[in-house]
Amino acid sequence: IGWTTYDANSNLEALQVSLRRNLSTGLLISANYQWSHGLSDGSNGGGESDTPENMNCRRCEYGATDFDVRHNFTTSAVWILPVGKGHQLLGSASPLVNSLLGGWQLSGIGTARTGLPGNVSLSRSASALPDGINGSQRPDVVPGQPLYPANQIPSLWLNPYAFTTPANGKWGNAGRNIVRVPGIWQADTSIEKRFAVSDRMAGSFRADVFNLLNRAQIGK
């Protein structure tokens, strides 16, 4: 039997800034930035939620939402190259030259955002817990130990000495989603050539390159 209720708590505060500039030179630039912070007690929307560590303490689950991204930036640009018929360069070129050098368009998309929250959990026996429910258990945080090592690498992103197993009969004091996984950034680009067949028909050739700088995207 499944039972879904509408009594979870979540909120999102955000600042959104957008910039769009359409230049007469055939260059279109767009940029968008969002600074936000989402908090919840485990609710994810759509009737879904994280399983709490302590079923009788939902406020103990209050923390960053699973989809909380503090900084998110995207930008895009489209440039119709000013070459060929009707443009500054080779505007009076022959049809053959215009078909080869005219009608080119460059575009690109850049994305950068900080990492999503990560929930630190561990496996415990049911007999070590007050209610015998050993799902979604979290550790204790060791005082004085940083959550991240001084030199982070993909295989050692968190400081293992920052966490320890709670004493029997107690729940862990680590909050939900207290760490962050690596952020991502990526650049995609494309080049397109338009071939005019007639006044009403045209064809195009397009080549796309995704993750142009071949950056490895590390995640949880």
PDB file of C-alpha atoms in Angstrom:
ATOM      1  CA  ILE A   1       0.000   0.000   0.000  1.00  0.00           C
ATOM      2  CA  GLY A   2       1.446   3.353  -1.000  1.00  0.00           C
ATOM      3  CA  TRP A   3       0.490   6.551   0.805  1.00  0.00           C
ATOM      4  CA  THR A   4       1.587   9.989  -0.403  1.00  0.00           C
ATOM      5  CA  THR A   5       0.947  13.136   1.622  1.00  0.00           C
ATOM      6  CA  TYR A   6       1.429  16.855   0.946  1.00  0.00           C
ATOM      7  CA  ASP A   7       3.129  17.802   4.211  1.00  0.00           C
ATOM      8  CA  ALA A   8       6.795  18.107   3.179  1.00  0.00           C
ATOM      9  CA  ASN A   9       8.649  21.411   3.313  1.00  0.00           C
ATOM     10  CA  SER A  10      10.845  22.959   0.646  1.00  0.00           C
ATOM     11  CA  ASN A  11      11.791  26.415  -0.539  1.00  0.00           C
ATOM     12  CA  LEU A  12      13.968  27.965  -3.220  1.00  0.00           C
ATOM     13  CA  GLU A  13      15.468  31.445  -3.294  1.00  0.00           C
ATOM     14  CA  ALA A  14      17.177  32.617  -6.455  1.00  0.00           C
ATOM     15  CA  LEU A  15      18.624  35.586  -8.286  1.00  0.00           C
ATOM     16  CA  GLN A  16      18.407  35.393 -12.075  1.00  0.00           C
ATOM     17  CA  VAL A  17      20.200  37.691 -14.508  1.00  0.00           C
ATOM     18  CA  SER A  18      19.987  37.540 -18.313  1.00  0.00           C
ATOM     19  CA  LEU A  19      21.730  39.483 -21.032  1.00  0.00           C
ATOM     20  CA  ARG A  20      20.906  39.354 -24.729  1.00  0.00           C
ATOM     21  CA  ARG A  21      22.465  41.449 -27.463  1.00  0.00           C
ATOM     22  CA  ASN A  22      21.617  41.256 -31.148  1.00  0.00           C
ATOM     23  CA  LEU A  23      24.218  43.161 -33.140  1.00  0.00           C
ATOM     24  CA  SER A  24      23.809  44.496 -36.651  1.00  0.00           C
ATOM     25  CA  THR A  25      27.027  42.718 -37.636  1.00  0.00           C
ATOM     26  CA  GLY A  26      25.213  39.382 -37.532  1.00  0.00           C
ATOM     27  CA  LEU A  27      26.428  38.475 -34.038  1.00  0.00           C
ATOM     28  CA  LEU A  28      23.931  37.323 -31.406  1.00  0.00           C
ATOM     29  CA  ILE A  29      25.140  36.933 -27.809  1.00  0.00           C
ATOM     30  CA  SER A  30      23.116  35.597 -24.892  1.00  0.00           C
ATOM     31  CA  ALA A  31      24.177  34.999 -21.281  1.00  0.00           C
ATOM     32  CA  ASN A  32      22.228  33.735 -18.273  1.00  0.00           C
ATOM     33  CA  TYR A  33      23.271  33.424 -14.616  1.00  0.00           C
ATOM     34  CA  GLN A  34      21.420  32.063 -11.606  1.00  0.00           C
ATOM     35  CA  TRP A  35      22.476  32.175  -7.964  1.00  0.00           C
ATOM     36  CA  SER A  36      20.131  30.017  -5.924  1.00  0.00           C
ATOM     37  CA  HIS A  37      19.732  27.945  -2.793  1.00  0.00           C
ATOM     38  CA  GLY A  38      17.127  25.212  -2.383  1.00  0.00           C
ATOM     39  CA  LEU A  39      16.307  23.737   1.031  1.00  0.00           C
ATOM     40  CA  SER A  40      13.991  20.895   1.970  1.00  0.00           C
ATOM     41  CA  ASP A  41      13.449  18.150   4.497  1.00  0.00           C
ATOM     42  CA  GLY A  42      13.906  15.463   1.868  1.00  0.00           C
ATOM     43  CA  SER A  43      11.064  16.257  -0.525  1.00  0.00           C
ATOM     44  CA  ASN A  44      11.995  16.208  -4.212  1.00  0.00           C
ATOM     45  CA  GLY A  45       8.630  17.022  -5.792  1.00  0.00           C
ATOM     46  CA  GLY A  46       6.336  14.828  -7.816  1.00  0.00           C
ATOM     47  CA  GLY A  47       5.417  12.805  -4.740  1.00  0.00           C
ATOM     48  CA  GLU A  48       9.030  11.648  -4.275  1.00  0.00           C
ATOM     49  CA  SER A  49      11.268  12.096  -1.240  1.00  0.00           C
ATOM     50  CA  ASP A  50      14.459  10.827   0.360  1.00  0.00           C
ATOM     51  CA  THR A  51      14.111   8.221   3.081  1.00  0.00           C
ATOM     52  CA  PRO A  52      14.836   9.901   6.448  1.00  0.00           C
ATOM     53  CA  GLU A  53      17.500   8.624   8.806  1.00  0.00           C
ATOM     54  CA  ASN A  54      15.149   8.927  11.787  1.00  0.00           C
ATOM     55  CA  MET A  55      11.499   8.433  10.885  1.00  0.00           C
ATOM     56  CA  ASN A  56      10.413  10.464  13.925  1.00  0.00           C
ATOM     57  CA  CYS A  57      12.562  13.523  13.170  1.00  0.00           C
ATOM     58  CA  ARG A  58      11.816  14.998   9.795  1.00  0.00           C
ATOM     59  CA  ARG A  59      13.334  18.355  10.786  1.00  0.00           C
ATOM     60  CA  CYS A  60      16.648  16.509  11.155  1.00  0.00           C
ATOM     61  CA  GLU A  61      16.562  16.047   7.373  1.00  0.00           C
ATOM     62  CA  TYR A  62      16.374  19.763   6.593  1.00  0.00           C
ATOM     63  CA  GLY A  63      19.207  20.716   4.270  1.00  0.00           C
ATOM     64  CA  ALA A  64      20.127  21.387   0.659  1.00  0.00           C
ATOM     65  CA  THR A  65      17.794  19.823  -1.881  1.00  0.00           C
ATOM     66  CA  ASP A  66      19.130  17.035  -4.080  1.00  0.00           C
ATOM     67  CA  PHE A  67      18.968  19.368  -7.099  1.00  0.00           C
ATOM     68  CA  ASP A  68      20.475  22.439  -5.387  1.00  0.00           C
ATOM     69  CA  VAL A  69      22.950  24.225  -7.693  1.00  0.00           C
ATOM     70  CA  ARG A  70      24.310  27.432  -6.141  1.00  0.00           C
ATOM     71  CA  HIS A  71      25.823  28.955  -9.281  1.00  0.00           C
ATOM     72  CA  ASN A  72      24.701  28.200 -12.826  1.00  0.00           C
ATOM     73  CA  PHE A  73      25.984  30.097 -15.882  1.00  0.00           C
ATOM     74  CA  THR A  74      25.220  29.524 -19.559  1.00  0.00           C
ATOM     75  CA  THR A  75      26.166  31.556 -22.590  1.00  0.00           C
ATOM     76  CA  SER A  76      25.629  31.180 -26.310  1.00  0.00           C
ATOM     77  CA  ALA A  77      26.667  33.011 -29.429  1.00  0.00           C
ATOM     78  CA  VAL A  78      25.732  32.857 -33.104  1.00  0.00           C
ATOM     79  CA  TRP A  79      27.794  34.690 -35.723  1.00  0.00           C
ATOM     80  CA  ILE A  80      26.779  34.917 -39.349  1.00  0.00           C
ATOM     81  CA  LEU A  81      30.107  35.535 -41.052  1.00  0.00           C
ATOM     82  CA  PRO A  82      30.006  38.797 -43.072  1.00  0.00           C
ATOM     83  CA  VAL A  83      31.243  37.138 -46.244  1.00  0.00           C
ATOM     84  CA  GLY A  84      29.437  36.717 -49.563  1.00  0.00           C
ATOM     85  CA  LYS A  85      26.446  38.275 -51.265  1.00  0.00           C
ATOM     86  CA  GLY A  86      24.948  41.146 -49.291  1.00  0.00           C
ATOM     87  CA  HIS A  87      27.873  41.398 -46.852  1.00  0.00           C
ATOM     88  CA  GLN A  88      30.913  43.627 -46.464  1.00  0.00           C
ATOM     89  CA  LEU A  89      33.424  41.052 -47.667  1.00  0.00           C
ATOM     90  CA  LEU A  90      33.075  39.669 -51.200  1.00  0.00           C
ATOM     91  CA  GLY A  91      29.633  41.229 -51.494  1.00  0.00           C
ATOM     92  CA  SER A  92      29.935  41.342 -55.282  1.00  0.00           C
ATOM     93  CA  ALA A  93      31.629  37.980 -55.684  1.00  0.00           C
ATOM     94  CA  SER A  94      30.709  35.626 -58.485  1.00  0.00           C
ATOM     95  CA  PRO A  95      28.062  32.952 -57.830  1.00  0.00           C
ATOM     96  CA  LEU A  96      30.767  30.277 -57.642  1.00  0.00           C
ATOM     97  CA  VAL A  97      32.853  32.165 -55.062  1.00  0.00           C
ATOM     98  CA  ASN A  98      29.742  33.081 -53.112  1.00  0.00           C
ATOM     99  CA  SER A  99      28.603  29.448 -52.998  1.00  0.00           C
ATOM    100  CA  LEU A 100      31.979  28.443 -51.535  1.00  0.00           C
ATOM    101  CA  LEU A 101      32.745  31.284 -49.137  1.00  0.00           C
ATOM    102  CA  GLY A 102      29.344  32.810 -48.367  1.00  0.00           C
ATOM    103  CA  GLY A 103      26.604  31.621 -46.052  1.00  0.00           C
ATOM    104  CA  TRP A 104      28.817  30.340 -43.201  1.00  0.00           C
ATOM    105  CA  GLN A 105      27.668  30.542 -39.602  1.00  0.00           C
ATOM    106  CA  LEU A 106      29.533  29.827 -36.361  1.00  0.00           C
ATOM    107  CA  SER A 107      27.811  29.130 -33.047  1.00  0.00           C
ATOM    108  CA  GLY A 108      28.741  27.952 -29.596  1.00  0.00           C
ATOM    109  CA  ILE A 109      27.322  27.178 -26.149  1.00  0.00           C
ATOM    110  CA  GLY A 110      29.210  27.407 -22.863  1.00  0.00           C
ATOM    111  CA  THR A 111      27.977  25.943 -19.573  1.00  0.00           C
ATOM    112  CA  ALA A 112      29.451  26.164 -16.080  1.00  0.00           C
ATOM    113  CA  ARG A 113      27.867  25.272 -12.767  1.00  0.00           C
ATOM    114  CA  THR A 114      28.845  24.298  -9.255  1.00  0.00           C
ATOM    115  CA  GLY A 115      28.396  20.733  -8.055  1.00  0.00           C
ATOM    116  CA  LEU A 116      25.261  19.080  -6.756  1.00  0.00           C
ATOM    117  CA  PRO A 117      24.918  18.069  -3.082  1.00  0.00           C
ATOM    118  CA  GLY A 118      26.135  14.667  -1.956  1.00  0.00           C
ATOM    119  CA  ASN A 119      24.740  12.654   0.928  1.00  0.00           C
ATOM    120  CA  VAL A 120      27.266  10.725   3.029  1.00  0.00           C
ATOM    121  CA  SER A 121      25.814   7.432   4.242  1.00  0.00           C
ATOM    122  CA  LEU A 122      26.967   4.181   5.781  1.00  0.00           C
ATOM    123  CA  SER A 123      25.661   0.688   6.448  1.00  0.00           C
ATOM    124  CA  ARG A 124      24.667  -0.223  10.020  1.00  0.00           C
ATOM    125  CA  SER A 125      22.999  -3.239  11.521  1.00  0.00           C
ATOM    126  CA  ALA A 126      19.381  -2.873  12.611  1.00  0.00           C
ATOM    127  CA  SER A 127      20.308  -3.838  16.188  1.00  0.00           C
ATOM    128  CA  ALA A 128      22.577  -0.766  16.466  1.00  0.00           C
ATOM    129  CA  LEU A 129      19.681   1.648  15.932  1.00  0.00           C
ATOM    130  CA  PRO A 130      16.952   2.768  18.335  1.00  0.00           C
ATOM    131  CA  ASP A 131      14.110   1.926  15.948  1.00  0.00           C
ATOM    132  CA  GLY A 132      15.738  -0.976  14.121  1.00  0.00           C
ATOM    133  CA  ILE A 133      15.355   0.725  10.718  1.00  0.00           C
ATOM    134  CA  ASN A 134      18.789   0.801   9.137  1.00  0.00           C
ATOM    135  CA  GLY A 135      18.042   2.497   5.805  1.00  0.00           C
ATOM    136  CA  SER A 136      19.618   5.840   4.812  1.00  0.00           C
ATOM    137  CA  GLN A 137      21.895   6.044   7.834  1.00  0.00           C
ATOM    138  CA  ARG A 138      24.477   8.807   8.127  1.00  0.00           C
ATOM    139  CA  PRO A 139      27.755   8.912  10.095  1.00  0.00           C
ATOM    140  CA  ASP A 140      28.966  11.230  12.828  1.00  0.00           C
ATOM    141  CA  VAL A 141      31.121  14.182  11.799  1.00  0.00           C
ATOM    142  CA  VAL A 142      34.509  14.220  13.546  1.00  0.00           C
ATOM    143  CA  PRO A 143      35.081  17.649  15.167  1.00  0.00           C
ATOM    144  CA  GLY A 144      38.074  19.544  13.824  1.00  0.00           C
ATOM    145  CA  GLN A 145      38.371  17.490  10.647  1.00  0.00           C
ATOM    146  CA  PRO A 146      37.672  19.216   7.307  1.00  0.00           C
ATOM    147  CA  LEU A 147      35.126  17.539   5.039  1.00  0.00           C
ATOM    148  CA  TYR A 148      37.499  17.754   2.070  1.00  0.00           C
ATOM    149  CA  PRO A 149      41.219  16.886   1.856  1.00  0.00           C
ATOM    150  CA  ALA A 150      43.732  19.631   1.149  1.00  0.00           C
ATOM    151  CA  ASN A 151      44.421  18.268  -2.328  1.00  0.00           C
ATOM    152  CA  GLN A 152      41.245  16.899  -3.873  1.00  0.00           C
ATOM    153  CA  ILE A 153      41.447  14.310  -6.655  1.00  0.00           C
ATOM    154  CA  PRO A 154      38.622  12.248  -8.222  1.00  0.00           C
ATOM    155  CA  SER A 155      39.567   9.156  -6.181  1.00  0.00           C
ATOM    156  CA  LEU A 156      39.847  11.156  -2.936  1.00  0.00           C
ATOM    157  CA  TRP A 157      37.239  13.882  -3.058  1.00  0.00           C
ATOM    158  CA  LEU A 158      36.169  13.632   0.601  1.00  0.00           C
ATOM    159  CA  ASN A 159      38.261  13.357   3.752  1.00  0.00           C
ATOM    160  CA  PRO A 160      37.601   9.823   5.112  1.00  0.00           C
ATOM    161  CA  TYR A 161      38.816  10.900   8.564  1.00  0.00           C
ATOM    162  CA  ALA A 162      36.016  13.464   8.803  1.00  0.00           C
ATOM    163  CA  PHE A 163      33.404  10.750   9.421  1.00  0.00           C
ATOM    164  CA  THR A 164      33.008   7.957  11.951  1.00  0.00           C
ATOM    165  CA  THR A 165      30.403   5.324  12.865  1.00  0.00           C
ATOM    166  CA  PRO A 166      27.952   6.524  15.566  1.00  0.00           C
ATOM    167  CA  ALA A 167      27.714   4.743  18.894  1.00  0.00           C
ATOM    168  CA  ASN A 168      25.147   1.970  19.211  1.00  0.00           C
ATOM    169  CA  GLY A 169      21.685   3.269  20.005  1.00  0.00           C
ATOM    170  CA  LYS A 170      22.293   6.667  18.386  1.00  0.00           C
ATOM    171  CA  TRP A 171      21.764   8.195  14.977  1.00  0.00           C
ATOM    172  CA  GLY A 172      24.557   9.935  13.111  1.00  0.00           C
ATOM    173  CA  ASN A 173      24.822  13.692  13.490  1.00  0.00           C
ATOM    174  CA  ALA A 174      25.911  14.404   9.905  1.00  0.00           C
ATOM    175  CA  GLY A 175      23.330  16.480   8.098  1.00  0.00           C
ATOM    176  CA  ARG A 176      21.687  15.451   4.850  1.00  0.00           C
ATOM    177  CA  ASN A 177      23.550  16.536   1.702  1.00  0.00           C
ATOM    178  CA  ILE A 178      26.391  18.231   3.610  1.00  0.00           C
ATOM    179  CA  VAL A 179      29.031  17.768   0.880  1.00  0.00           C
ATOM    180  CA  ARG A 180      29.321  18.795  -2.774  1.00  0.00           C
ATOM    181  CA  VAL A 181      30.357  16.759  -5.781  1.00  0.00           C
ATOM    182  CA  PRO A 182      32.540  18.361  -8.481  1.00  0.00           C
ATOM    183  CA  GLY A 183      31.035  21.053 -10.671  1.00  0.00           C
ATOM    184  CA  ILE A 184      31.047  20.924 -14.449  1.00  0.00           C
ATOM    185  CA  TRP A 185      31.904  23.216 -17.326  1.00  0.00           C
ATOM    186  CA  GLN A 186      31.708  22.488 -21.015  1.00  0.00           C
ATOM    187  CA  ALA A 187      31.999  24.232 -24.360  1.00  0.00           C
ATOM    188  CA  ASP A 188      30.165  23.068 -27.496  1.00  0.00           C
ATOM    189  CA  THR A 189      30.524  24.572 -30.946  1.00  0.00           C
ATOM    190  CA  SER A 190      29.214  24.139 -34.457  1.00  0.00           C
ATOM    191  CA  ILE A 191      29.762  25.439 -37.968  1.00  0.00           C
ATOM    192  CA  GLU A 192      27.037  25.580 -40.598  1.00  0.00           C
ATOM    193  CA  LYS A 193      27.002  26.365 -44.321  1.00  0.00           C
ATOM    194  CA  ARG A 194      23.807  27.385 -46.095  1.00  0.00           C
ATOM    195  CA  PHE A 195      23.440  26.586 -49.788  1.00  0.00           C
ATOM    196  CA  ALA A 196      20.790  28.576 -51.643  1.00  0.00           C
ATOM    197  CA  VAL A 197      19.016  26.358 -54.181  1.00  0.00           C
ATOM    198  CA  SER A 198      16.465  28.981 -55.217  1.00  0.00           C
ATOM    199  CA  ASP A 199      14.787  32.033 -53.730  1.00  0.00           C
ATOM    200  CA  ARG A 200      12.485  29.776 -51.736  1.00  0.00           C
ATOM    201  CA  MET A 201      14.637  26.705 -51.110  1.00  0.00           C
ATOM    202  CA  ALA A 202      17.996  26.139 -49.432  1.00  0.00           C
ATOM    203  CA  GLY A 203      20.078  23.288 -48.050  1.00  0.00           C
ATOM    204  CA  SER A 204      22.653  23.302 -45.263  1.00  0.00           C
ATOM    205  CA  PHE A 205      25.713  21.430 -44.045  1.00  0.00           C
ATOM    206  CA  ARG A 206      26.432  21.394 -40.321  1.00  0.00           C
ATOM    207  CA  ALA A 207      29.173  19.968 -38.096  1.00  0.00           C
ATOM    208  CA  ASP A 208      28.936  19.920 -34.285  1.00  0.00           C
ATOM    209  CA  VAL A 209      31.626  19.380 -31.684  1.00  0.00           C
ATOM    210  CA  PHE A 210      30.490  18.624 -28.135  1.00  0.00           C
ATOM    211  CA  ASN A 211      32.791  19.066 -25.135  1.00  0.00           C
ATOM    212  CA  LEU A 212      35.277  20.856 -27.364  1.00  0.00           C
ATOM    213  CA  LEU A 213      38.061  20.881 -24.751  1.00  0.00           C
ATOM    214  CA  ASN A 214      37.519  17.177 -23.923  1.00  0.00           C
ATOM    215  CA  ARG A 215      37.089  17.812 -20.220  1.00  0.00           C
ATOM    216  CA  ALA A 216      36.270  14.834 -18.017  1.00  0.00           C
ATOM    217  CA  GLN A 217      33.036  15.434 -16.096  1.00  0.00           C
ATOM    218  CA  ILE A 218      33.448  13.864 -12.657  1.00  0.00           C
ATOM    219  CA  GLY A 219      30.289  13.112 -10.673  1.00  0.00           C
ATOM    220  CA  LYS A 220      29.017  10.994  -7.839  1.00  0.00           C
TER     221      LYS A 220
END
